[in-house]
CSV table of C-alpha atoms and ligand atoms in Angstrom, one decimal:
chain,number,residue,atom,x,y,z
U,1,MET,CA,9.9,-11.0,-17.9
U,2,ALA,CA,10.6,-13.4,-15.1
U,3,ALA,CA,8.0,-14.0,-12.4
U,4,MET,CA,10.2,-12.3,-9.8
U,5,LEU,CA,10.4,-9.1,-11.7
U,6,ALA,CA,6.6,-9.2,-12.2
U,7,ASN,CA,6.3,-9.6,-8.4
U,8,LEU,CA,8.7,-6.8,-7.9
U,9,VAL,CA,6.8,-4.3,-10.0
U,10,ARG,CA,3.3,-5.4,-9.3
U,11,PRO,CA,2.7,-4.1,-5.8
U,12,ILE,CA,4.4,-0.7,-6.3
U,13,LYS,CA,1.2,1.1,-7.4
U,14,ILE,CA,0.9,3.6,-4.7
U,15,LYS,CA,-2.3,5.4,-5.6
U,16,THR,CA,-4.5,2.5,-4.8
U,17,PRO,CA,-5.8,2.6,-1.2
U,18,ASP,CA,-4.3,-0.6,0.1
U,19,SER,CA,-0.9,-0.5,-1.5
U,20,ASP,CA,2.5,0.6,-0.6
U,21,PHE,CA,4.1,2.3,2.4
U,22,GLY,CA,3.7,6.0,1.6
U,23,ARG,CA,2.0,9.1,2.7
U,24,ARG,CA,-1.1,8.7,0.5
U,25,LYS,CA,-2.3,5.8,2.5
U,26,LEU,CA,-1.7,7.2,5.9
U,27,SER,CA,-4.4,8.4,8.1
U,28,PRO,CA,-3.2,10.8,10.7
U,29,THR,CA,-4.7,8.8,13.6
U,30,PRO,CA,-5.1,5.2,12.5
U,31,SER,CA,-7.8,3.4,14.4
U,32,ARG,CA,-6.8,0.2,16.2
U,33,THR,CA,-10.1,-1.4,15.3
U,34,SER,CA,-9.5,-1.0,11.6
U,35,ILE,CA,-6.5,-3.4,11.9
U,36,ARG,CA,-7.1,-7.0,11.3
U,37,CYS,CA,-6.6,-9.4,14.2
U,38,LEU,CA,-5.7,-12.6,12.6
U,39,ALA,CA,-3.4,-13.9,9.9
U,40,SER,CA,-3.3,-12.9,6.3
U,41,GLY,CA,-5.5,-14.1,3.4
U,42,LYS,CA,-2.9,-16.7,2.5
U,43,SER,CA,-3.6,-20.1,3.9
U,44,GLY,CA,-1.3,-23.0,4.9
U,45,GLU,CA,2.1,-22.7,6.5
U,46,ARG,CA,4.6,-20.9,4.4
U,47,SER,CA,8.2,-21.5,5.3
U,48,TYR,CA,11.2,-19.5,4.1
U,49,THR,CA,14.9,-19.4,4.7
U,50,LEU,CA,16.3,-15.9,5.2
U,51,THR,CA,20.0,-15.1,5.2
U,52,LEU,CA,20.8,-12.3,7.6
U,53,LEU,CA,24.0,-10.4,7.0
U,54,PRO,CA,24.4,-8.0,9.9
U,55,GLY,CA,27.8,-6.7,8.8
U,56,ASP,CA,29.6,-3.9,10.6
U,57,GLY,CA,29.0,-0.8,12.7
U,58,ILE,CA,25.3,-0.3,13.4
U,59,GLY,CA,24.5,-3.2,11.0
U,60,PRO,CA,24.1,-5.9,13.8
U,61,GLU,CA,21.9,-3.5,15.9
U,62,VAL,CA,19.5,-2.7,13.1
U,63,VAL,CA,19.4,-6.3,11.7
U,64,ALA,CA,18.6,-7.6,15.2
U,65,VAL,CA,15.6,-5.3,15.4
U,66,ALA,CA,14.4,-6.3,11.9
U,67,LYS,CA,14.9,-10.0,12.8
U,68,ASP,CA,12.7,-9.6,15.9
U,69,VAL,CA,10.1,-7.7,13.9
U,70,LEU,CA,10.2,-10.4,11.2
U,71,SER,CA,9.8,-13.2,13.8
U,72,LEU,CA,6.8,-11.6,15.4
U,73,THR,CA,5.2,-10.8,12.1
U,74,ALA,CA,5.8,-14.4,11.0
U,75,SER,CA,4.0,-15.7,14.1
U,76,LEU,CA,1.1,-13.3,13.5
U,77,GLU,CA,0.8,-14.4,9.8
U,78,GLY,CA,1.4,-18.1,10.1
U,79,ILE,CA,4.7,-17.9,8.4
U,80,LYS,CA,7.9,-19.8,9.4
U,81,PHE,CA,11.3,-18.3,9.0
U,82,HIS,CA,14.6,-20.1,9.3
U,83,PHE,CA,17.2,-17.5,9.8
U,84,LYS,CA,20.8,-18.1,8.8
U,85,GLU,CA,23.3,-15.5,10.0
U,86,MET,CA,26.5,-15.1,8.0
U,87,PRO,CA,29.5,-12.8,8.1
U,88,ILE,CA,30.2,-10.1,5.5
U,89,GLY,CA,32.3,-7.0,5.2
U,90,GLY,CA,34.8,-6.0,7.9
U,91,SER,CA,33.6,-8.6,10.4
U,92,ALA,CA,34.1,-11.3,7.7
U,93,LEU,CA,37.5,-9.9,7.0
U,94,ASP,CA,38.4,-10.2,10.7
U,95,ALA,CA,37.0,-13.7,11.0
U,96,THR,CA,38.0,-15.2,7.7
U,97,GLY,CA,40.4,-12.9,5.9
U,98,VAL,CA,38.0,-12.1,3.0
U,99,PRO,CA,35.0,-9.6,2.9
U,100,LEU,CA,32.6,-12.2,1.3
U,101,PRO,CA,33.4,-15.8,2.3
U,102,ASP,CA,32.2,-18.5,-0.1
U,103,GLU,CA,30.0,-19.9,2.6
U,104,THR,CA,28.2,-16.5,2.9
U,105,LEU,CA,27.5,-16.3,-0.9
U,106,ASP,CA,26.4,-19.9,-1.1
U,107,THR,CA,24.1,-19.5,1.9
U,108,ALA,CA,22.6,-16.3,0.4
U,109,LYS,CA,22.1,-18.0,-3.0
U,110,GLY,CA,20.4,-21.0,-1.3
U,111,SER,CA,17.9,-18.9,0.6
U,112,ASP,CA,14.6,-17.2,-0.3
U,113,ALA,CA,15.8,-13.7,0.5
U,114,VAL,CA,18.7,-11.9,2.0
U,115,LEU,CA,18.6,-9.0,4.6
U,116,LEU,CA,21.8,-7.0,5.0
U,117,GLY,CA,22.6,-4.4,7.7
U,118,ALA,CA,25.7,-2.3,6.7
U,119,ILE,CA,29.3,-2.8,6.0
U,120,GLY,CA,32.5,-0.8,6.5
U,121,GLY,CA,34.3,1.1,9.2
U,122,TYR,CA,37.4,3.1,9.9
U,123,LYS,CA,39.4,0.0,10.8
U,124,TRP,CA,39.4,-1.3,7.2
U,125,ASP,CA,39.4,2.0,5.3
U,126,LYS,CA,43.0,1.8,4.3
U,127,ASN,CA,42.8,-1.9,3.2
U,128,GLU,CA,43.7,-2.8,-0.4
U,129,LYS,CA,40.7,-2.9,-2.6
U,130,HIS,CA,40.2,-6.6,-2.6
U,131,LEU,CA,40.3,-6.5,1.2
U,132,LYS,CA,37.8,-3.7,1.7
U,133,PRO,CA,34.4,-4.4,3.2
U,134,GLU,CA,32.7,-2.6,0.3
U,135,THR,CA,34.2,-5.2,-2.1
U,136,GLY,CA,32.3,-7.9,-0.2
U,137,LEU,CA,29.1,-6.0,-0.8
U,138,LEU,CA,29.8,-5.5,-4.5
U,139,GLN,CA,30.7,-9.2,-4.8
U,140,LEU,CA,27.4,-10.2,-3.1
U,141,ARG,CA,25.3,-8.0,-5.5
U,142,ALA,CA,27.2,-9.4,-8.5
U,143,GLY,CA,27.0,-13.0,-7.2
U,144,LEU,CA,23.2,-12.7,-6.7
U,145,CYS,CA,22.9,-10.9,-10.1
U,146,VAL,CA,20.6,-8.4,-8.5
U,147,TYR,CA,20.8,-5.7,-11.1
U,148,ALA,CA,17.7,-3.7,-10.2
U,149,ASN,CA,17.9,-1.6,-7.1
U,150,LEU,CA,14.7,0.1,-5.9
U,151,ARG,CA,15.2,3.0,-3.5
U,152,PRO,CA,11.9,4.7,-2.5
U,153,ALA,CA,12.0,8.2,-1.0
U,154,VAL,CA,8.8,9.1,0.7
U,155,VAL,CA,8.4,12.2,2.9
U,156,LEU,CA,6.0,11.0,5.5
U,157,PRO,CA,3.7,13.8,6.9
U,158,GLN,CA,4.9,12.8,10.4
U,159,LEU,CA,8.5,13.6,9.4
U,160,VAL,CA,8.1,16.6,7.2
U,161,HIS,CA,9.6,18.8,9.8
U,162,ALA,CA,12.7,16.6,10.0
U,163,SER,CA,13.5,17.5,6.4
U,164,THR,CA,16.1,20.2,5.9
U,165,LEU,CA,14.0,21.6,3.0
U,166,LYS,CA,11.1,24.0,3.5
U,167,LYS,CA,7.8,22.2,4.3
U,168,GLU,CA,6.2,23.3,1.1
U,169,VAL,CA,9.1,21.8,-0.9
U,170,ALA,CA,9.4,18.6,1.0
U,171,GLU,CA,5.8,17.7,1.8
U,172,GLU,CA,4.2,15.0,-0.4
U,173,VAL,CA,7.4,14.0,-2.1
U,174,ASP,CA,7.1,10.4,-3.1
U,175,LEU,CA,9.6,9.1,-5.6
U,176,MET,CA,11.4,6.0,-6.5
U,177,VAL,CA,15.0,5.8,-7.7
U,178,VAL,CA,15.6,2.7,-9.9
U,179,ARG,CA,19.4,2.2,-9.8
U,180,GLU,CA,21.3,-0.1,-12.0
U,181,LEU,CA,23.4,-2.1,-9.5
U,182,THR,CA,25.7,-4.6,-11.2
U,183,GLY,CA,27.3,-2.7,-14.0
U,184,GLY,CA,28.7,0.7,-14.9
U,185,ILE,CA,31.8,2.2,-13.4
U,186,TYR,CA,31.6,0.1,-10.3
U,187,PHE,CA,32.4,-3.0,-12.3
U,188,GLY,CA,33.8,-1.8,-15.6
U,189,LYS,CA,37.2,-2.8,-16.9
U,190,PRO,CA,39.9,-1.7,-17.4
U,191,ARG,CA,40.4,-0.4,-13.9
U,192,GLY,CA,43.3,0.0,-11.6
U,193,PHE,CA,46.4,2.0,-10.8
U,194,GLY,CA,49.3,2.8,-13.1
U,195,THR,CA,51.5,5.6,-14.3
U,196,ASN,CA,51.0,8.1,-17.0
U,197,ASP,CA,53.5,9.3,-19.6
U,198,ASN,CA,55.0,11.7,-17.1
U,199,ASN,CA,55.5,8.8,-14.7
U,200,GLU,CA,52.9,10.1,-12.4
U,201,ASP,CA,50.7,7.8,-10.5
U,202,ILE,CA,47.2,7.4,-11.9
U,203,GLY,CA,44.0,5.6,-10.9
U,204,PHE,CA,41.4,4.8,-13.5
U,205,ASN,CA,38.0,3.2,-13.9
U,206,THR,CA,35.7,2.5,-16.9
U,207,GLU,CA,32.1,3.5,-17.2
U,208,VAL,CA,30.7,0.8,-19.6
U,209,TYR,CA,27.2,-0.4,-20.3
U,210,SER,CA,26.0,-2.9,-22.9
U,211,ALA,CA,22.7,-2.4,-24.7
U,212,SER,CA,21.2,-5.5,-22.9
U,213,GLU,CA,22.3,-4.1,-19.5
U,214,ILE,CA,20.6,-0.8,-20.3
U,215,ASP,CA,17.5,-2.5,-21.7
U,216,ARG,CA,16.8,-4.7,-18.7
U,217,ILE,CA,17.1,-1.9,-16.1
U,218,ALA,CA,15.2,0.5,-18.4
U,219,ARG,CA,12.4,-2.1,-18.5
U,220,VAL,CA,12.3,-2.2,-14.7
U,221,GLY,CA,12.1,1.6,-14.7
U,222,PHE,CA,9.2,1.6,-17.2
U,223,GLU,CA,7.4,-1.1,-15.3
U,224,VAL,CA,7.8,0.6,-12.0
U,225,ALA,CA,6.7,4.0,-13.4
U,226,ARG,CA,3.7,2.3,-15.0
U,227,LYS,CA,2.6,1.0,-11.6
U,228,ARG,CA,3.1,4.4,-10.0
U,229,ASN,CA,2.1,7.7,-11.6
U,230,GLY,CA,3.3,6.8,-15.1
U,231,LYS,CA,6.2,9.3,-15.2
U,232,LEU,CA,9.8,8.1,-15.8
U,233,CYS,CA,12.8,10.3,-15.8
U,234,SER,CA,16.0,8.8,-17.1
U,235,VAL,CA,19.1,10.4,-15.7
U,236,ASP,CA,22.4,10.4,-17.6
U,237,LYS,CA,25.3,12.5,-18.7
U,238,ALA,CA,24.7,12.1,-22.4
U,239,ASN,CA,26.2,15.5,-23.2
U,240,VAL,CA,29.6,14.1,-22.3
U,241,LEU,CA,29.8,10.4,-21.8
U,242,GLU,CA,29.5,7.7,-24.5
U,243,ALA,CA,28.0,5.2,-22.1
U,244,SER,CA,25.3,7.7,-21.3
U,245,MET,CA,24.7,8.4,-25.0
U,246,LEU,CA,24.0,4.7,-25.6
U,247,TRP,CA,21.9,4.7,-22.4
U,248,ARG,CA,19.7,7.5,-23.7
U,249,LYS,CA,19.4,5.9,-27.1
U,250,ARG,CA,18.3,2.5,-25.7
U,251,VAL,CA,15.8,4.1,-23.2
U,252,THR,CA,14.3,6.2,-25.9
U,253,MET,CA,13.9,3.2,-28.2
U,254,LEU,CA,12.1,1.2,-25.5
U,255,ALA,CA,9.7,4.0,-24.8
U,256,SER,CA,7.5,2.9,-27.7
U,257,GLU,CA,6.7,-0.3,-25.8
U,258,TYR,CA,5.4,1.7,-22.9
U,259,PRO,CA,3.0,4.3,-24.5
U,260,ASP,CA,1.3,4.8,-21.1
U,261,VAL,CA,4.5,6.0,-19.5
U,262,GLU,CA,5.7,9.6,-20.0
U,263,LEU,CA,9.4,9.5,-20.5
U,264,SER,CA,11.8,12.4,-19.9
U,265,HIS,CA,15.6,12.7,-19.9
U,266,MET,CA,17.7,14.8,-17.6
U,267,TYR,CA,21.4,15.3,-17.2
U,268,VAL,CA,22.6,14.2,-13.8
U,269,ASP,CA,23.9,17.6,-12.7
U,270,ASN,CA,20.5,19.1,-13.4
U,271,ALA,CA,18.8,16.2,-11.7
U,272,ALA,CA,20.8,16.8,-8.5
U,273,MET,CA,19.7,20.4,-8.6
U,274,GLN,CA,16.1,19.7,-9.4
U,275,LEU,CA,15.8,17.2,-6.5
U,276,ILE,CA,16.4,20.0,-4.1
U,277,ARG,CA,14.6,22.7,-6.1
U,278,ASP,CA,11.4,20.9,-6.8
U,279,PRO,CA,11.5,17.2,-5.8
U,280,LYS,CA,7.7,16.7,-6.4
U,281,GLN,CA,8.3,16.8,-10.2
U,282,PHE,CA,9.8,13.3,-9.9
U,283,ASP,CA,7.9,10.1,-9.8
U,284,THR,CA,10.3,7.3,-11.0
U,285,ILE,CA,13.9,7.9,-11.8
U,286,VAL,CA,16.0,5.3,-13.7
U,287,THR,CA,19.7,5.8,-13.7
U,288,ASN,CA,23.1,4.0,-13.8
U,289,ASN,CA,25.0,2.6,-10.8
U,290,ILE,CA,27.0,5.6,-9.7
U,291,PHE,CA,24.4,8.3,-10.4
U,292,GLY,CA,21.9,6.2,-8.6
U,293,ASP,CA,24.2,5.9,-5.6
U,294,ILE,CA,24.6,9.6,-5.4
U,295,LEU,CA,21.0,10.7,-6.2
U,296,SER,CA,19.5,8.2,-3.7
U,297,ASP,CA,21.6,9.6,-0.9
U,298,GLU,CA,20.4,13.1,-1.9
U,299,ALA,CA,16.8,11.9,-2.1
U,300,SER,CA,17.1,10.4,1.3
U,301,MET,CA,17.7,13.8,2.8
U,302,LEU,CA,14.4,15.0,1.5
U,303,THR,CA,12.8,12.5,3.8
U,304,GLY,CA,14.5,13.9,6.9
U,305,SER,CA,17.2,11.2,7.4
U,306,ILE,CA,19.1,8.6,5.5
U,307,GLY,CA,18.1,6.4,8.4
U,308,MET,CA,14.6,6.1,6.9
U,309,LEU,CA,15.3,4.7,3.4
U,310,PRO,CA,15.0,1.0,2.6
U,311,SER,CA,16.0,-0.7,-0.6
U,312,ALA,CA,15.3,-3.8,-2.6
U,313,SER,CA,17.7,-5.3,-5.1
U,314,ILE,CA,16.2,-7.9,-7.5
U,315,GLY,CA,17.4,-9.9,-10.5
U,316,GLU,CA,15.7,-12.1,-13.0
U,317,SER,CA,15.6,-15.1,-10.6
U,318,GLY,CA,17.1,-16.2,-7.3
U,319,PRO,CA,16.8,-14.4,-3.9
U,320,GLY,CA,16.6,-10.6,-3.7
U,321,LEU,CA,18.8,-8.6,-1.5
U,322,PHE,CA,17.2,-6.1,0.9
U,323,GLU,CA,19.2,-3.4,2.7
U,324,PRO,CA,18.9,0.0,4.2
U,325,ILE,CA,20.7,2.6,2.0
U,326,HIS,CA,22.6,4.0,5.0
U,327,GLY,CA,26.1,3.0,5.9
U,328,SER,CA,27.6,1.5,9.0
U,329,ALA,CA,27.8,4.7,11.0
U,330,PRO,CA,30.7,3.6,13.1
U,331,ASP,CA,30.5,6.8,15.2
U,332,ILE,CA,27.3,5.7,16.8
U,333,ALA,CA,27.7,1.9,16.6
U,334,GLY,CA,27.0,0.0,19.7
U,335,GLN,CA,25.2,2.9,21.5
U,336,ASP,CA,21.6,2.0,20.7
U,337,LYS,CA,21.2,5.3,18.9
U,338,ALA,CA,20.8,4.0,15.4
U,339,ASN,CA,17.5,4.5,13.6
U,340,PRO,CA,16.3,1.0,12.7
U,341,LEU,CA,13.5,2.0,10.5
U,342,ALA,CA,15.3,1.8,7.2
U,343,THR,CA,16.2,-1.9,8.0
U,344,VAL,CA,12.7,-2.6,9.3
U,345,LEU,CA,11.2,-1.2,6.2
U,346,SER,CA,13.7,-3.2,4.1
U,347,ALA,CA,12.3,-6.2,5.9
U,348,ALA,CA,8.9,-5.1,4.8
U,349,MET,CA,10.2,-4.8,1.2
U,350,LEU,CA,11.7,-8.3,1.6
U,351,LEU,CA,8.2,-9.7,2.5
U,352,LYS,CA,6.5,-7.9,-0.2
U,353,TYR,CA,8.9,-8.0,-3.2
U,354,GLY,CA,11.0,-11.0,-2.2
U,355,LEU,CA,8.4,-13.4,-0.8
U,356,GLY,CA,5.1,-12.0,-2.1
U,357,GLU,CA,3.9,-11.8,1.6
U,358,GLU,CA,2.0,-8.5,1.2
U,359,SER,CA,-0.2,-8.7,4.2
U,360,ALA,CA,2.9,-9.4,6.4
U,361,ALA,CA,4.7,-6.4,4.9
U,362,LYS,CA,1.6,-4.2,5.5
U,363,ARG,CA,1.7,-5.1,9.2
U,364,ILE,CA,5.2,-3.9,9.5
U,365,GLU,CA,4.6,-0.7,7.6
U,366,THR,CA,1.5,0.0,9.8
U,367,ALA,CA,3.5,-0.6,13.0
U,368,VAL,CA,6.2,1.8,11.8
U,369,ILE,CA,3.6,4.5,11.0
U,370,GLU,CA,1.9,3.9,14.3
U,371,THR,CA,5.3,4.4,16.1
U,372,LEU,CA,5.8,7.7,14.3
U,373,ASN,CA,2.2,8.8,14.8
U,374,ARG,CA,2.7,8.5,18.5
U,375,GLY,CA,5.7,10.8,18.3
U,376,PHE,CA,8.5,8.4,19.0
U,377,ARG,CA,11.7,9.5,17.3
U,378,THR,CA,15.4,8.6,17.2
U,379,GLY,CA,17.9,11.5,17.2
U,380,ASP,CA,18.2,11.7,13.4
U,381,ILE,CA,14.5,12.4,12.9
U,382,PHE,CA,13.8,14.3,16.1
U,383,SER,CA,11.9,17.6,16.0
U,384,SER,CA,10.5,19.6,18.8
U,385,GLY,CA,7.4,18.3,20.5
U,386,MET,CA,8.4,14.7,19.8
U,387,VAL,CA,9.5,12.0,22.2
U,388,PHE,CA,13.2,11.3,22.0
U,389,ILE,CA,14.3,7.7,22.4
U,390,TYR,CA,17.4,5.9,21.6
U,391,GLN,CA,15.8,2.8,20.1
U,392,LEU,CA,12.5,2.7,18.3
U,393,PHE,CA,12.4,-1.1,18.5
U,394,SER,CA,10.2,-1.7,21.5
U,395,PHE,CA,7.6,0.7,20.0
U,396,ILE,CA,7.5,-1.0,16.6
U,397,PHE,CA,7.2,-4.3,18.4
U,398,PHE,CA,4.5,-2.9,20.5
U,399,TYR,CA,2.4,-1.6,17.6
U,400,LEU,CA,2.9,-4.9,15.7
U,401,ILE,CA,1.4,-6.6,18.7
U,402,LEU,CA,-1.4,-4.2,18.9
U,403,GLN,CA,-2.5,-5.5,15.6
U,404,PHE,CA,-3.0,-8.8,17.2
U,405,SER,CA,-5.6,-7.8,19.7
U,406,CYS,CA,-5.8,-11.0,21.6
U,407,CYS,CA,-2.2,-10.4,22.7
U,408,TYR,CA,-2.9,-6.8,23.6
U,409,LEU,CA,-3.4,-7.0,27.3
U,410,MET,CA,-0.5,-9.4,27.8
U,411,ILE,CA,1.9,-7.2,25.9
U,412,VAL,CA,0.6,-4.0,27.4
U,413,GLY,CA,1.6,-5.5,30.7
U,414,LYS,CA,5.1,-6.2,29.5
U,415,HIS,CA,5.8,-3.1,27.5
U,416,VAL,CA,4.2,-0.1,29.1
O,501,IPM,C1,25.2,2.1,-1.3
O,501,IPM,C2,26.6,2.2,-0.7
O,501,IPM,C3,27.4,1.2,-1.5
O,501,IPM,C4,27.5,1.6,-2.9
O,501,IPM,C5,28.9,1.1,-0.9
O,501,IPM,C6,28.9,0.8,0.6
O,501,IPM,C7,29.7,0.1,-1.7
O,501,IPM,O1,27.0,3.5,-0.8
O,501,IPM,O2,24.6,1.0,-1.2
O,501,IPM,O3,24.6,3.1,-1.7
O,501,IPM,O4,28.3,2.5,-3.3
O,501,IPM,O5,26.7,1.1,-3.7
O,502,MG,MG1,25.5,4.9,-1.4
């Protein structure tokens, strides 16, 4: 399997003490002295080109936060970033007439990684399909061939009260949805509009998967599960859909190559129910494009807010695409109310899975945890006793700086 995929799955092991962003590694009151002052173990200057795609709604706000966090992290780690900002979605439609201009795709393809904010908004909702902002995003995913979409859902102890589920159900949830991203009903043909035998208007789509498409995403699922707790649940609708029947057959066939992974199968309707009833039973879920879209939104609510969930989309080669799973939230756009954490954590995933800069990623995760530990909350994750603020940005920034103790006094002067 390609080096990038190896990189993608290698750092996911979450039970080791120094690995991923997740509850198991958090100490309730992290000590400042335990945080290293100077740059990572990597030596020499590393230079990367990052394409930023702010998009629509709250996208520009949250990407601006992530950009500043990335810039500061880069200076702490001896990394150099060249940012290239390009239009996508509704803002690209307004500026160029298409939701994904060629220049945007070319720039993205030519960079080391891509960070996207969000796309869409009321203004373009009634556009024809090829002129919808969402079409631009799908073209980008297809153009970058990023078929494996990782969506972690971790209920942090600091946010367990923000979950709509009972504490005992939500606490310690730590799961990963591996969503197939460039196939299935999103891309299947035939699709379109027409009329039926009664001359009635119809709309139709095709759920289609080839064996090779299933195999490659199933392998990612197995690899991810192997690096986590060794449990993989494949979600399908094999009691009804042919595409799911083939899905189940191929996943089952591959299981013999991963004897260390415990494979189970679940119908999607049951999975939707089990995610609410007993989410802790899940470790890694692998599923198709549309089921992954729906189940990852559902999983996000276990964590308290969709504003918390980052994602990484990776292919065999080329740059990965990193984006929060939330949408453009036009109702709160431009008001500094948006929770930037999903995008900031997507930037951490970009560093870790896209660039292999694990130490830099860790810095960001630590700053986010520190911000939450101190009780700072945006509205979507607010619970009583916490400090309500519109923007978490200055606090993330502040706790990043705290990791660089020689800057400490200077920054305290500026930020407190
Ligand atoms: C997501 C979104 C997208 C999807 C939309 C905006 C096209 O819901 O990333 O989950 O359906 O994949
Ligand atoms: Mg979605």
